[in-house]
Coordinates of C-alpha atoms in Angstrom, one line a residue:
Chain V
M5 CA 8.2 -55.5 -36.4
N6 CA 9.6 -54.7 -39.8
P7 CA 11.8 -51.6 -40.0
G8 CA 9.7 -49.9 -42.7
I9 CA 11.2 -47.7 -45.3
D10 CA 14.4 -45.8 -44.5
L11 CA 14.5 -42.7 -46.7
Q12 CA 17.8 -41.5 -45.3
E13 CA 19.7 -44.7 -46.2
S14 CA 18.2 -45.0 -49.7
F15 CA 18.7 -41.3 -50.5
I16 CA 22.3 -41.3 -49.4
E17 CA 23.0 -44.5 -51.3
T18 CA 21.5 -43.0 -54.4
L19 CA 23.8 -40.0 -54.1
I20 CA 26.8 -42.2 -53.5
D21 CA 25.9 -44.2 -56.6
L22 CA 25.9 -40.9 -58.5
G23 CA 29.5 -40.5 -57.6
L24 CA 29.4 -38.1 -54.6
P25 CA 31.6 -38.7 -51.5
V26 CA 29.8 -40.0 -48.4
G27 CA 30.2 -36.8 -46.4
A28 CA 28.8 -34.6 -49.1
A29 CA 25.8 -37.0 -49.5
K30 CA 25.1 -36.8 -45.8
A31 CA 25.5 -33.1 -45.8
I32 CA 23.0 -32.8 -48.7
W33 CA 20.5 -35.0 -46.8
M34 CA 20.6 -33.2 -43.5
P35 CA 18.6 -30.0 -44.3
L36 CA 15.9 -31.9 -46.2
P37 CA 13.9 -33.4 -43.4
M38 CA 14.2 -30.2 -41.4
T39 CA 12.8 -28.2 -44.3
V40 CA 10.0 -30.7 -44.8
I41 CA 9.1 -30.6 -41.1
I42 CA 9.1 -26.8 -40.9
I43 CA 6.9 -26.5 -43.9
G44 CA 4.7 -29.3 -42.5
A45 CA 4.4 -27.5 -39.1
T46 CA 3.5 -24.2 -40.9
L47 CA 0.9 -26.0 -42.9
G48 CA -0.4 -27.6 -39.7
V49 CA -0.8 -24.1 -38.3
L50 CA -2.9 -23.0 -41.3
V51 CA -5.0 -26.1 -41.1
S52 CA -5.7 -25.7 -37.5
V53 CA -6.5 -22.0 -37.8
W54 CA -9.1 -22.9 -40.5
L55 CA -10.4 -25.8 -38.3
E56 CA -10.6 -23.4 -35.3
R57 CA -12.7 -21.0 -37.3
K58 CA -14.9 -23.6 -38.9
I59 CA -15.5 -25.6 -35.7
S60 CA -16.1 -22.4 -33.6
A61 CA -18.6 -21.4 -36.1
A62 CA -20.3 -24.7 -36.0
V63 CA -20.4 -24.7 -32.2
Q64 CA -22.0 -21.3 -32.3
Q65 CA -24.3 -22.2 -35.2
R66 CA -22.7 -19.9 -37.6
I67 CA -21.3 -20.7 -41.0
G68 CA -17.8 -19.4 -40.6
P69 CA -15.4 -18.4 -43.4
E70 CA -16.8 -19.4 -46.8
Y71 CA -15.6 -16.9 -49.5
A72 CA -11.8 -17.5 -49.4
G73 CA -11.5 -20.7 -51.4
P74 CA -13.9 -23.6 -51.3
L75 CA -15.3 -23.9 -47.7
G76 CA -13.0 -21.0 -46.8
V77 CA -9.9 -23.1 -46.7
L78 CA -7.8 -20.1 -47.8
Q79 CA -9.0 -18.0 -44.9
A80 CA -6.0 -18.8 -42.8
V81 CA -3.7 -17.8 -45.7
A82 CA -5.6 -14.5 -46.0
D83 CA -5.2 -14.0 -42.2
G84 CA -1.5 -14.6 -42.5
L85 CA -1.1 -12.2 -45.4
K86 CA -3.0 -9.5 -43.6
L87 CA -0.6 -9.9 -40.6
V88 CA 2.4 -9.7 -42.9
F89 CA 1.3 -6.5 -44.6
K90 CA 0.2 -4.7 -41.5
E91 CA 2.3 -2.0 -40.1
D92 CA 4.8 -3.3 -37.6
I93 CA 4.7 -0.8 -34.7
V94 CA 7.1 -0.6 -31.9
P95 CA 5.6 1.6 -29.1
A96 CA 7.6 4.8 -28.4
K97 CA 8.4 4.0 -24.7
A98 CA 9.0 0.3 -25.4
D99 CA 12.4 -1.4 -25.3
P100 CA 12.9 -2.1 -29.1
W101 CA 15.5 -4.9 -28.7
L102 CA 13.6 -7.0 -26.1
F103 CA 10.3 -6.2 -27.9
T104 CA 11.7 -7.8 -31.1
I105 CA 13.5 -10.8 -29.5
G106 CA 10.6 -11.8 -27.3
P107 CA 8.3 -13.3 -30.0
V108 CA 11.3 -15.0 -31.6
I109 CA 12.2 -16.8 -28.3
V110 CA 8.6 -17.9 -28.1
V111 CA 8.5 -19.3 -31.6
L112 CA 11.9 -21.0 -31.8
P113 CA 11.4 -23.8 -29.2
A114 CA 8.0 -24.7 -30.6
F115 CA 9.5 -25.4 -34.0
L116 CA 12.6 -27.0 -32.5
S117 CA 10.5 -29.5 -30.6
Y118 CA 9.4 -31.0 -33.9
L119 CA 12.8 -32.6 -33.9
I120 CA 11.4 -35.5 -32.0
V121 CA 8.0 -35.9 -33.5
P122 CA 7.9 -39.4 -35.2
F123 CA 5.7 -40.2 -38.2
G124 CA 7.0 -43.6 -38.7
Q125 CA 9.8 -46.0 -37.8
N126 CA 12.4 -43.9 -39.6
L127 CA 10.3 -40.9 -40.4
L128 CA 11.6 -38.4 -37.9
I129 CA 14.4 -35.8 -38.0
S130 CA 16.5 -37.3 -35.3
N131 CA 16.0 -40.2 -32.9
V132 CA 17.8 -38.5 -30.0
G133 CA 18.0 -40.6 -26.9
I134 CA 16.4 -38.1 -24.6
G135 CA 13.4 -37.8 -27.0
I136 CA 10.4 -36.7 -25.0
F137 CA 12.5 -35.0 -22.3
L138 CA 13.8 -32.6 -25.0
W139 CA 10.2 -31.4 -25.6
I140 CA 9.6 -30.8 -21.9
A141 CA 12.9 -29.0 -21.6
L142 CA 12.3 -26.8 -24.6
S143 CA 8.8 -25.9 -23.6
S144 CA 10.2 -24.3 -20.5
V145 CA 12.1 -21.8 -22.6
A146 CA 9.1 -20.1 -24.1
P147 CA 8.0 -18.3 -20.8
I148 CA 11.3 -16.3 -21.0
G149 CA 10.1 -14.9 -24.3
L150 CA 6.7 -14.1 -22.9
L151 CA 8.3 -12.3 -19.9
M152 CA 10.6 -10.4 -22.3
A153 CA 7.6 -9.4 -24.4
G154 CA 5.6 -8.4 -21.4
Y155 CA 8.4 -6.4 -19.9
A156 CA 9.5 -4.7 -23.1
S157 CA 6.0 -3.5 -24.0
N158 CA 6.2 -1.1 -21.0
N159 CA 2.5 -1.7 -20.2
K160 CA 1.1 -3.0 -17.0
Y161 CA -1.3 -5.4 -18.8
S162 CA 1.5 -6.8 -20.8
L163 CA 3.7 -7.3 -17.7
L164 CA 1.0 -8.9 -15.8
G165 CA 0.2 -11.2 -18.7
G166 CA 3.8 -12.2 -19.1
L167 CA 4.2 -12.9 -15.4
R168 CA 1.0 -15.0 -15.4
A169 CA 2.1 -16.9 -18.5
A170 CA 5.4 -17.7 -16.8
A171 CA 3.8 -18.8 -13.5
Q172 CA 1.2 -20.9 -15.3
S173 CA 3.8 -22.6 -17.5
I174 CA 6.1 -23.4 -14.5
S175 CA 3.2 -24.8 -12.5
Y176 CA 1.8 -27.1 -15.2
E177 CA 5.1 -28.4 -16.4
I178 CA 5.5 -30.5 -13.3
P179 CA 2.3 -32.6 -13.6
L180 CA 2.9 -32.8 -17.4
A181 CA 6.4 -34.2 -16.7
L182 CA 4.9 -36.7 -14.2
A183 CA 2.3 -37.9 -16.7
V184 CA 5.0 -38.4 -19.3
L185 CA 7.2 -40.1 -16.7
A186 CA 4.6 -42.8 -16.2
I187 CA 4.7 -43.6 -19.9
V188 CA 8.5 -43.5 -19.9
M189 CA 8.5 -45.9 -17.0
M190 CA 6.4 -48.4 -19.0
S191 CA 8.4 -48.2 -22.2
N192 CA 11.8 -48.0 -20.5
S193 CA 13.0 -45.3 -22.8
L194 CA 12.7 -41.6 -23.4
S195 CA 12.8 -42.0 -27.1
T196 CA 9.5 -41.4 -28.9
I197 CA 10.3 -44.2 -31.3
D198 CA 10.6 -46.7 -28.5
I199 CA 7.4 -45.4 -26.8
V200 CA 5.4 -46.1 -30.0
E201 CA 7.1 -49.5 -30.5
Q202 CA 6.1 -50.5 -27.0
Q203 CA 2.5 -49.8 -27.9
S204 CA 2.4 -51.5 -31.2
G205 CA 1.7 -55.1 -32.0
Y206 CA -1.8 -55.5 -30.7
G207 CA -3.5 -52.8 -32.8
I208 CA -5.9 -50.5 -30.9
L209 CA -5.8 -52.8 -27.8
G210 CA -2.1 -52.1 -27.2
W211 CA -2.3 -48.4 -27.0
N212 CA -1.3 -46.6 -23.8
V213 CA -4.7 -45.0 -23.4
W214 CA -6.0 -48.2 -21.8
R215 CA -3.1 -48.5 -19.4
Q216 CA -2.9 -44.8 -18.6
P217 CA -6.4 -43.3 -18.6
I218 CA -5.6 -41.0 -15.7
G219 CA -2.3 -40.1 -17.3
L220 CA -4.1 -39.1 -20.5
V221 CA -6.5 -36.7 -18.7
L222 CA -3.6 -35.3 -16.7
F223 CA -1.5 -34.8 -19.8
W224 CA -4.2 -33.2 -21.8
I225 CA -5.2 -30.7 -19.1
C226 CA -1.5 -29.8 -18.6
A227 CA -0.9 -29.5 -22.3
L228 CA -3.9 -27.2 -22.7
A229 CA -2.5 -25.1 -19.9
E230 CA 0.9 -25.0 -21.4
C231 CA -0.5 -23.9 -24.8
E232 CA -2.6 -21.2 -23.0
R233 CA -5.8 -22.5 -24.6
L234 CA -9.1 -21.9 -23.0
P235 CA -10.1 -22.7 -20.2
F236 CA -6.6 -21.8 -19.2
D237 CA -5.9 -18.7 -21.4
L238 CA -5.4 -16.4 -18.4
P239 CA -2.3 -14.7 -19.8
E240 CA -4.4 -13.1 -22.5
A241 CA -7.8 -13.0 -20.6
E242 CA -9.4 -10.1 -22.5
E243 CA -11.8 -9.1 -19.7
E244 CA -9.0 -8.6 -17.3
L245 CA -5.8 -7.9 -19.2
V246 CA -6.8 -6.6 -22.7
A247 CA -4.7 -9.1 -24.5
G248 CA -1.9 -9.9 -21.9
Y249 CA 1.6 -9.8 -23.3
Q250 CA 0.3 -9.3 -26.8
T251 CA -1.4 -6.0 -26.1
E252 CA 1.2 -3.8 -27.7
Y253 CA 2.0 -6.1 -30.6
S254 CA 0.9 -5.8 -34.2
G255 CA 1.8 -7.1 -37.6
M256 CA 4.2 -9.9 -37.9
R257 CA 5.5 -9.7 -34.4
F258 CA 2.0 -10.5 -33.2
G259 CA 1.8 -13.1 -36.0
L260 CA 4.8 -14.9 -34.4
F261 CA 2.9 -15.3 -31.1
Y262 CA -0.1 -16.5 -33.1
V263 CA 2.0 -19.0 -35.0
A264 CA 3.7 -20.2 -31.8
S265 CA 0.4 -20.8 -30.0
Y266 CA -0.9 -22.9 -32.9
V267 CA 2.4 -24.8 -33.4
N268 CA 2.3 -25.6 -29.7
L269 CA -1.3 -26.8 -29.9
V270 CA -0.5 -29.1 -32.9
L271 CA 2.7 -30.3 -31.3
S272 CA 0.9 -31.2 -28.0
S273 CA -1.8 -33.0 -30.0
V274 CA 0.8 -35.0 -32.0
L275 CA 2.6 -35.9 -28.8
A276 CA -0.6 -36.9 -27.1
A277 CA -1.3 -39.2 -30.0
V278 CA 2.3 -40.5 -29.9
L279 CA 2.2 -41.1 -26.1
Y280 CA -1.3 -42.4 -25.6
F281 CA -2.8 -43.4 -29.0
G282 CA 0.1 -45.3 -30.5
G283 CA 1.6 -42.8 -32.8
W284 CA 1.7 -44.1 -36.4
D285 CA 0.4 -47.5 -35.2
F286 CA -2.7 -48.5 -37.2
P287 CA -5.8 -49.7 -35.2
I288 CA -5.5 -53.2 -36.8
P289 CA -2.0 -54.8 -36.6
L290 CA -0.4 -54.4 -40.0
D291 CA 1.3 -57.8 -40.0
L292 CA -2.2 -59.3 -39.8
V293 CA -3.3 -57.3 -42.8
S294 CA -0.2 -58.4 -44.8
S295 CA -0.9 -62.0 -44.0
W296 CA -4.5 -61.7 -45.0
L297 CA -3.5 -60.0 -48.3
G298 CA -0.7 -62.5 -48.8
V299 CA 2.0 -59.8 -49.3
S300 CA 5.4 -60.0 -47.7
E301 CA 6.2 -57.3 -45.2
T302 CA 9.3 -56.4 -47.1
N303 CA 7.4 -55.7 -50.3
P304 CA 8.3 -52.1 -51.3
T305 CA 4.8 -51.2 -52.4
F306 CA 3.4 -52.5 -49.1
Q307 CA 6.1 -50.5 -47.2
V308 CA 5.2 -47.3 -49.0
V309 CA 1.5 -47.9 -48.3
T310 CA 2.4 -48.6 -44.6
A311 CA 4.4 -45.4 -44.3
S312 CA 1.7 -43.2 -45.8
L313 CA -0.9 -44.9 -43.6
G314 CA 1.3 -44.3 -40.6
I315 CA 1.6 -40.6 -41.4
T316 CA -2.1 -40.3 -42.0
A317 CA -2.9 -42.2 -38.8
T318 CA -0.6 -39.9 -36.8
L319 CA -2.2 -36.8 -38.3
L320 CA -5.7 -38.0 -37.8
K321 CA -5.1 -38.8 -34.2
A322 CA -3.4 -35.5 -33.7
Y323 CA -6.2 -33.5 -35.3
F324 CA -8.7 -35.4 -33.1
F325 CA -7.0 -33.8 -30.2
V326 CA -7.0 -30.4 -31.9
F327 CA -10.7 -30.9 -32.4
V328 CA -11.2 -31.7 -28.7
A329 CA -9.2 -28.6 -27.7
I330 CA -11.3 -26.4 -30.0
L331 CA -14.5 -27.9 -28.7
L332 CA -13.4 -27.4 -25.1
R333 CA -12.7 -23.7 -25.9
W334 CA -16.3 -23.1 -26.6
T335 CA -17.8 -25.3 -23.9
L336 CA -15.8 -24.4 -20.8
P337 CA -15.6 -21.0 -19.1
R338 CA -12.2 -19.5 -18.1
V339 CA -10.9 -20.3 -14.7
R340 CA -9.6 -17.7 -12.3
I341 CA -5.8 -17.4 -11.6
D342 CA -6.1 -18.7 -8.1
Q343 CA -8.3 -21.6 -9.3
L344 CA -5.7 -22.3 -11.9
L345 CA -2.8 -22.5 -9.5
D346 CA -4.8 -24.4 -7.0
L347 CA -5.8 -27.0 -9.6
G348 CA -2.2 -27.3 -10.7
W349 CA -0.5 -27.6 -7.4
K350 CA -3.1 -29.1 -5.1
F351 CA -4.9 -31.5 -7.5
L352 CA -2.9 -32.4 -10.6
L353 CA 0.4 -32.7 -8.8
P354 CA -0.8 -35.3 -6.2
V355 CA -2.8 -37.1 -8.9
G356 CA 0.3 -37.2 -11.0
L357 CA 2.4 -38.6 -8.2
V358 CA -0.3 -41.3 -7.4
N359 CA -0.5 -42.2 -11.0
L360 CA 3.3 -42.6 -11.2
L361 CA 3.2 -44.8 -8.0
L362 CA 0.3 -46.9 -9.4
T363 CA 2.1 -47.4 -12.7
A364 CA 5.3 -48.5 -10.8
G365 CA 3.2 -51.0 -8.7
L366 CA 1.4 -52.3 -11.8
K367 CA 4.7 -52.7 -13.6
L368 CA 6.0 -54.8 -10.8
A369 CA 2.9 -56.9 -10.5
F370 CA 2.1 -57.4 -14.2
P371 CA 5.4 -57.0 -16.1
F372 CA 4.0 -58.5 -19.3
A373 CA 1.3 -55.9 -19.6
F374 CA 3.1 -52.8 -18.3
G375 CA 6.5 -53.2 -19.9
G376 CA 8.7 -55.4 -17.7
Chain W
M22 CA 39.9 -32.9 -40.2
N23 CA 36.6 -34.2 -41.3
L24 CA 33.2 -32.5 -41.4
A25 CA 32.1 -33.5 -37.9
E26 CA 35.2 -32.2 -36.3
G27 CA 35.1 -28.9 -38.2
V28 CA 31.5 -28.4 -37.1
Q29 CA 32.5 -29.2 -33.5
I30 CA 35.3 -26.7 -33.5
V31 CA 33.2 -24.0 -35.1
S32 CA 30.3 -24.5 -32.7
F33 CA 32.6 -24.6 -29.7
G34 CA 34.0 -21.2 -30.8
L35 CA 30.5 -19.7 -31.3
L36 CA 29.2 -21.1 -28.0
S37 CA 32.2 -20.0 -26.0
L38 CA 31.9 -16.5 -27.6
M39 CA 28.3 -16.4 -26.6
V40 CA 29.0 -17.6 -23.1
L41 CA 31.7 -15.1 -22.4
G42 CA 30.0 -12.2 -24.0
A43 CA 26.7 -12.8 -22.2
A44 CA 28.5 -13.4 -18.9
L45 CA 30.3 -10.1 -19.3
G46 CA 27.0 -8.5 -20.0
V47 CA 25.5 -10.1 -16.9
V48 CA 28.2 -8.6 -14.8
L49 CA 28.8 -5.3 -16.4
L50 CA 25.4 -4.0 -17.7
Q51 CA 23.7 -1.3 -15.6
N52 CA 20.1 -2.5 -16.3
I53 CA 19.5 -5.6 -14.2
V54 CA 16.7 -6.8 -16.5
Y55 CA 19.1 -7.1 -19.3
S56 CA 21.5 -8.9 -17.0
A57 CA 18.8 -11.4 -16.1
F58 CA 17.9 -12.1 -19.8
L59 CA 21.6 -12.4 -20.7
L60 CA 22.0 -14.9 -17.9
G61 CA 19.4 -17.0 -19.8
G62 CA 21.7 -16.7 -22.8
V63 CA 24.7 -18.0 -20.8
L64 CA 22.8 -20.9 -19.5
I65 CA 21.5 -21.9 -22.9
S66 CA 24.9 -21.7 -24.4
I67 CA 26.3 -23.9 -21.7
A68 CA 23.6 -26.4 -22.5
G69 CA 25.0 -26.3 -26.1
L70 CA 28.5 -27.0 -24.7
Y71 CA 27.1 -30.0 -22.8
L72 CA 25.8 -31.3 -26.1
L73 CA 29.2 -31.0 -27.6
L74 CA 30.5 -33.1 -24.7
N75 CA 28.0 -35.9 -25.6
A76 CA 26.0 -35.3 -22.4
D77 CA 22.5 -34.9 -23.9
F78 CA 20.6 -35.7 -20.8
V79 CA 22.5 -33.1 -18.7
A80 CA 22.0 -30.6 -21.5
A81 CA 18.2 -31.0 -21.5
A82 CA 18.2 -30.9 -17.7
Q83 CA 20.3 -27.7 -17.8
V84 CA 17.7 -26.1 -20.1
L85 CA 14.8 -27.4 -17.9
I86 CA 16.3 -26.5 -14.5
Y87 CA 18.5 -23.5 -15.1
V88 CA 16.7 -21.7 -17.9
G89 CA 13.2 -22.9 -17.2
A90 CA 13.3 -22.5 -13.4
V91 CA 16.2 -20.6 -12.0
N92 CA 16.3 -17.9 -14.6
I93 CA 12.6 -17.4 -14.6
L94 CA 12.7 -17.2 -10.8
I95 CA 15.3 -14.5 -11.0
L96 CA 13.3 -12.6 -13.6
F97 CA 10.3 -12.9 -11.3
A98 CA 12.3 -11.5 -8.5
V99 CA 13.5 -8.6 -10.7
M100 CA 10.1 -7.8 -12.1
L101 CA 8.0 -8.1 -9.0
V102 CA 10.4 -6.2 -6.8
N103 CA 10.7 -3.5 -9.3
K104 CA 11.9 -0.7 -7.1
Q105 CA 14.2 1.6 -8.9
E106 CA 16.8 2.3 -6.3
D107 CA 19.8 4.3 -7.3
F108 CA 22.8 3.5 -5.3
A109 CA 24.7 6.5 -4.0
S110 CA 27.8 6.5 -6.2
L111 CA 30.9 5.8 -4.3
P112 CA 33.7 8.3 -4.5
R113 CA 36.3 6.1 -6.0
S114 CA 34.4 3.1 -7.3
W115 CA 36.6 2.7 -10.3
V116 CA 39.5 2.0 -8.0
R117 CA 37.6 -0.9 -6.4
Q118 CA 36.4 -2.2 -9.7
G119 CA 39.8 -1.9 -11.3
A120 CA 41.4 -3.8 -8.4
T121 CA 38.7 -6.5 -8.6
A122 CA 39.2 -6.8 -12.4
L123 CA 43.0 -7.0 -11.8
V124 CA 42.6 -9.8 -9.2
C125 CA 40.1 -11.7 -11.5
T126 CA 42.4 -11.4 -14.5
G127 CA 45.2 -12.7 -12.3
L128 CA 43.0 -15.6 -11.2
F129 CA 42.2 -16.4 -14.8
A130 CA 45.9 -16.2 -15.8
L131 CA 46.8 -18.5 -12.9
L132 CA 44.2 -21.0 -13.7
S133 CA 44.9 -21.0 -17.4
T134 CA 48.7 -21.5 -16.9
M135 CA 47.9 -24.3 -14.6
I136 CA 45.6 -25.9 -17.2
L137 CA 48.1 -25.5 -20.0
Q138 CA 51.1 -26.7 -17.9
T139 CA 49.4 -29.9 -16.6
S140 CA 49.8 -32.8 -19.0
W141 CA 46.5 -34.5 -18.2
L142 CA 48.2 -37.9 -18.3
G143 CA 46.8 -39.3 -21.5
L144 CA 43.3 -38.5 -20.5
N145 CA 42.5 -37.0 -23.8
S146 CA 40.7 -40.0 -25.2
G147 CA 37.4 -38.4 -26.0
A148 CA 35.6 -41.6 -26.9
A149 CA 31.8 -41.6 -27.1
P150 CA 30.0 -43.4 -24.3
E151 CA 29.0 -47.0 -25.1
T152 CA 25.6 -46.8 -23.4
S153 CA 23.3 -43.8 -23.4
T154 CA 24.1 -41.3 -20.7
T155 CA 20.6 -41.5 -19.3
I156 CA 21.0 -45.1 -18.4
L157 CA 24.5 -44.4 -17.0
I158 CA 23.2 -41.6 -14.8
G159 CA 20.3 -43.8 -13.5
E160 CA 22.5 -46.7 -12.7
H161 CA 25.0 -44.5 -10.7
L162 CA 22.3 -42.6 -8.9
F163 CA 20.7 -45.8 -7.6
S164 CA 23.8 -47.7 -6.8
D165 CA 27.0 -46.0 -5.7
F166 CA 25.6 -42.4 -5.4
L167 CA 22.4 -43.5 -3.6
L168 CA 23.2 -41.7 -0.3
P169 CA 24.1 -38.3 -1.8
F170 CA 21.0 -38.6 -4.0
E171 CA 18.7 -39.2 -1.0
L172 CA 20.5 -36.5 1.0
A173 CA 19.9 -34.1 -1.8
S174 CA 16.2 -35.0 -1.8
V175 CA 16.0 -34.4 1.9
L176 CA 17.7 -31.0 1.4
L177 CA 15.2 -30.1 -1.3
L178 CA 12.4 -31.1 1.1
M179 CA 13.8 -28.9 3.8
A180 CA 14.1 -26.0 1.3
L181 CA 10.5 -26.6 0.3
I182 CA 9.2 -26.5 3.9
G183 CA 11.3 -23.5 4.6
A184 CA 9.8 -21.7 1.6
V185 CA 6.3 -22.6 2.8
V186 CA 7.0 -21.4 6.3
L187 CA 8.5 -18.1 5.0
A188 CA 5.5 -17.6 2.7
R189 CA 3.0 -18.2 5.4
R190 CA 4.8 -16.0 8.0
E191 CA 1.8 -13.6 8.3
F192 CA -0.4 -16.2 9.9
L193 CA -0.6 -17.2 13.5
P194 CA 1.6 -20.2 14.3
E195 CA -0.7 -21.2 17.2
E196 CA -4.0 -20.9 15.2
I197 CA -5.6 -23.8 16.9
V198 CA -4.9 -22.6 20.4
S199 CA -6.2 -19.1 19.9
S200 CA -9.0 -19.7 17.4
E201 CA -11.7 -20.0 20.0
R202 CA -10.7 -16.9 21.7
Q203 CA -10.8 -14.7 18.6
P204 CA -13.5 -12.2 18.0
V205 CA -15.6 -13.3 15.1
L206 CA -14.9 -10.7 12.5
T207 CA -11.1 -10.3 12.5
L208 CA -8.6 -11.6 10.1
P209 CA -6.4 -14.4 11.3
E210 CA -3.3 -12.4 10.8
R211 CA -1.0 -11.5 13.6
P212 CA 0.3 -8.0 14.1
R213 CA 3.4 -7.1 12.3
Q214 CA 5.6 -6.5 15.3
P215 CA 7.4 -9.6 16.8
M216 CA 5.5 -11.5 19.3
V217 CA 6.7 -12.8 22.7
V218 CA 6.7 -16.5 22.7
S219 CA 6.3 -16.9 26.5
S220 CA 3.2 -18.9 26.9
G221 CA 2.4 -18.8 30.6
T222 CA 1.5 -15.1 30.9
S223 CA -0.3 -14.7 27.6
S224 CA -3.7 -13.0 27.5
T225 CA -5.8 -12.3 24.5
P226 CA -4.0 -12.6 21.1
G227 CA -2.7 -9.3 19.8
S228 CA -1.9 -7.9 23.1
T229 CA 1.0 -10.1 23.8
S230 CA 3.4 -8.0 21.7
E231 CA 5.6 -5.6 23.6
Chain O
M10 CA 37.7 -31.8 -28.8
Q11 CA 40.5 -30.9 -26.4
L12 CA 39.9 -30.9 -22.7
Q13 CA 41.9 -27.7 -22.2
Y14 CA 39.5 -25.6 -24.3
F15 CA 36.6 -26.4 -22.0
L16 CA 38.7 -26.0 -18.8
I17 CA 40.0 -22.5 -20.0
L18 CA 36.4 -21.5 -20.9
A19 CA 35.2 -22.6 -17.4
A20 CA 38.1 -20.7 -15.8
A21 CA 37.2 -17.5 -17.7
L22 CA 33.5 -17.9 -16.7
F23 CA 34.5 -18.5 -13.1
S24 CA 36.7 -15.3 -13.1
I25 CA 33.8 -13.3 -14.6
G26 CA 31.5 -14.7 -11.9
I27 CA 34.0 -13.7 -9.1
Y28 CA 34.2 -10.2 -10.5
G29 CA 30.5 -9.9 -10.5
L30 CA 30.2 -11.3 -7.0
V31 CA 32.6 -8.8 -5.6
T32 CA 31.6 -5.6 -7.5
S33 CA 27.8 -5.9 -7.7
R34 CA 25.7 -4.0 -5.2
N35 CA 22.4 -5.6 -5.9
V36 CA 21.4 -8.9 -4.2
V37 CA 19.8 -10.3 -7.4
R38 CA 22.9 -9.6 -9.3
V39 CA 25.0 -11.4 -6.7
L40 CA 22.7 -14.4 -7.1
M41 CA 23.2 -14.2 -10.9
S42 CA 27.0 -14.2 -10.4
I43 CA 26.7 -17.2 -8.2
E44 CA 24.8 -19.0 -11.0
L45 CA 27.8 -18.2 -13.3
L46 CA 30.2 -19.7 -10.8
L47 CA 28.0 -22.8 -10.4
N48 CA 27.8 -23.3 -14.1
A49 CA 31.6 -22.9 -14.6
V50 CA 32.0 -25.7 -12.0
N51 CA 29.4 -27.8 -13.8
L52 CA 31.2 -27.3 -17.1
N53 CA 34.4 -28.6 -15.5
F54 CA 32.6 -31.7 -14.2
L55 CA 31.2 -32.5 -17.6
A56 CA 34.5 -32.0 -19.3
F57 CA 36.2 -34.4 -16.9
F58 CA 33.4 -36.9 -17.3
R59 CA 33.9 -36.9 -21.0
I60 CA 37.6 -37.7 -20.9
S61 CA 37.9 -40.0 -17.9
R62 CA 35.9 -43.1 -18.5
S63 CA 37.0 -46.4 -17.2
T64 CA 34.6 -49.1 -16.1
R65 CA 33.7 -47.1 -13.0
Y66 CA 34.1 -43.6 -14.3

């Protein structure tokens, strides 16, 4: 496996050649990937909002947005602008501080989790050792923000929605962690880079989806529940709770919840792609391609092409999962709260444990195929 | 002092300010909901301090367990049992609180003089760990700390069963024995008053209570 | 990073927790104070872990 391009090294070397000290060069580099990723995440939100509208319309045999830009691609921007310019109301009996902090606490962990999303061998912000565990830990912070928003709104629907959101998030975190644990057991590492490395080399045949089909289903159900997507959008079930914890919100504070939910959706999809569909790995092994073409793997042009193919592959896989989520939204009815908790604790948790046990047994029996 | 050290000092200062301020808020604020949210702040800042100590796995576990589970549990307790009870104000509560504050300040002074007087015998090396802490923790848990680890899991299991028993307290413990005797259309809940466990003289369920 | 900073911070957190434990009249707040105590102890553990590393801790 060739290391691929390393932007950080080359950037810092260029700056040092320009006569800057090493520390300053590193300090200049540090904010760059973060900015790029934050902008990328926001763009991802806009794209998935547009996709959501278009695919929903197609499912319901409508046309969907079509006037804002070609095919309505600017509709998401228009939505966002509308939210920014709307009056930002704090209800009279609400608790203004908690009411403001709540959405911020929901948004921050979602963006922070992009720290570990890899788009290539060296194309991620930081290859922290705890990798995927960081995402699981950070996703458990958001319910505090939801509870805060629900409590501060001083509205019984909001409070019930917040409590439901927290209960749902806690219940589905455990099977989610179990599904991830089975993957981690196979790749012997929590780092997302190592997880993708372990799947690469055999093209599409090496991806974890063949080794962990139960795990993929488990992961995806739990990820949908964590993102509060239909069929698990109980915290904002409009027939029962008006809009759950968002009931009293308007303007940009509401927009933050909106952004957070879509960032979470895209993030879960990217991580599903990384964990089960080989991340940036191309369906055909790239060293085969390079030998067919007769180019060396260290050829700079080939490396640039590889890196961009990797980013494209990751995004395509991720948006496949986004598409599945949107399609599920319009095909499945919402479950009841007791069905939701029953499903989580009485079905998914045992299945997750059995899957973990099965993976451990297979790993002992076939160490070459299941990561020795 | 290079860049990394300066960043470490500054972030330690900020984090400790956050810890102490939020902890004071937890203890002193009247509104218990604020206290619960501030407790989350304390726990998150302590996770940041763990990161400063190069313990990344423990930091993530702190966020997962303390913030994601314990603090949310406390918030649930506060919000579901939302009975506004005003305690009768004690006549000289400030004396008690002042005395407690005095004792606690004394405790802090004692501890900090001890910390500053001890010379920590050349322990201040502060080298980064060679292997990742995750691997270290795993190795130790499954070799020399195996027994405590297993005991902790048994303890957790006991707590789990205890929670289930407490949550299902409303139901008859001897469901199977009494199920055939029950009239058809009653709920299988036992009466609220405590039941006599003596089995020999029992008649129909529900009439065993005294 | 000096060990003493972390130890003093943990001592301060512990004292605050003790104060809360003694003065609070609400069970949930007592629970929260206990959490503060536990975290102060954990902080001590981690600080000592950082500085005392031989082959076997």
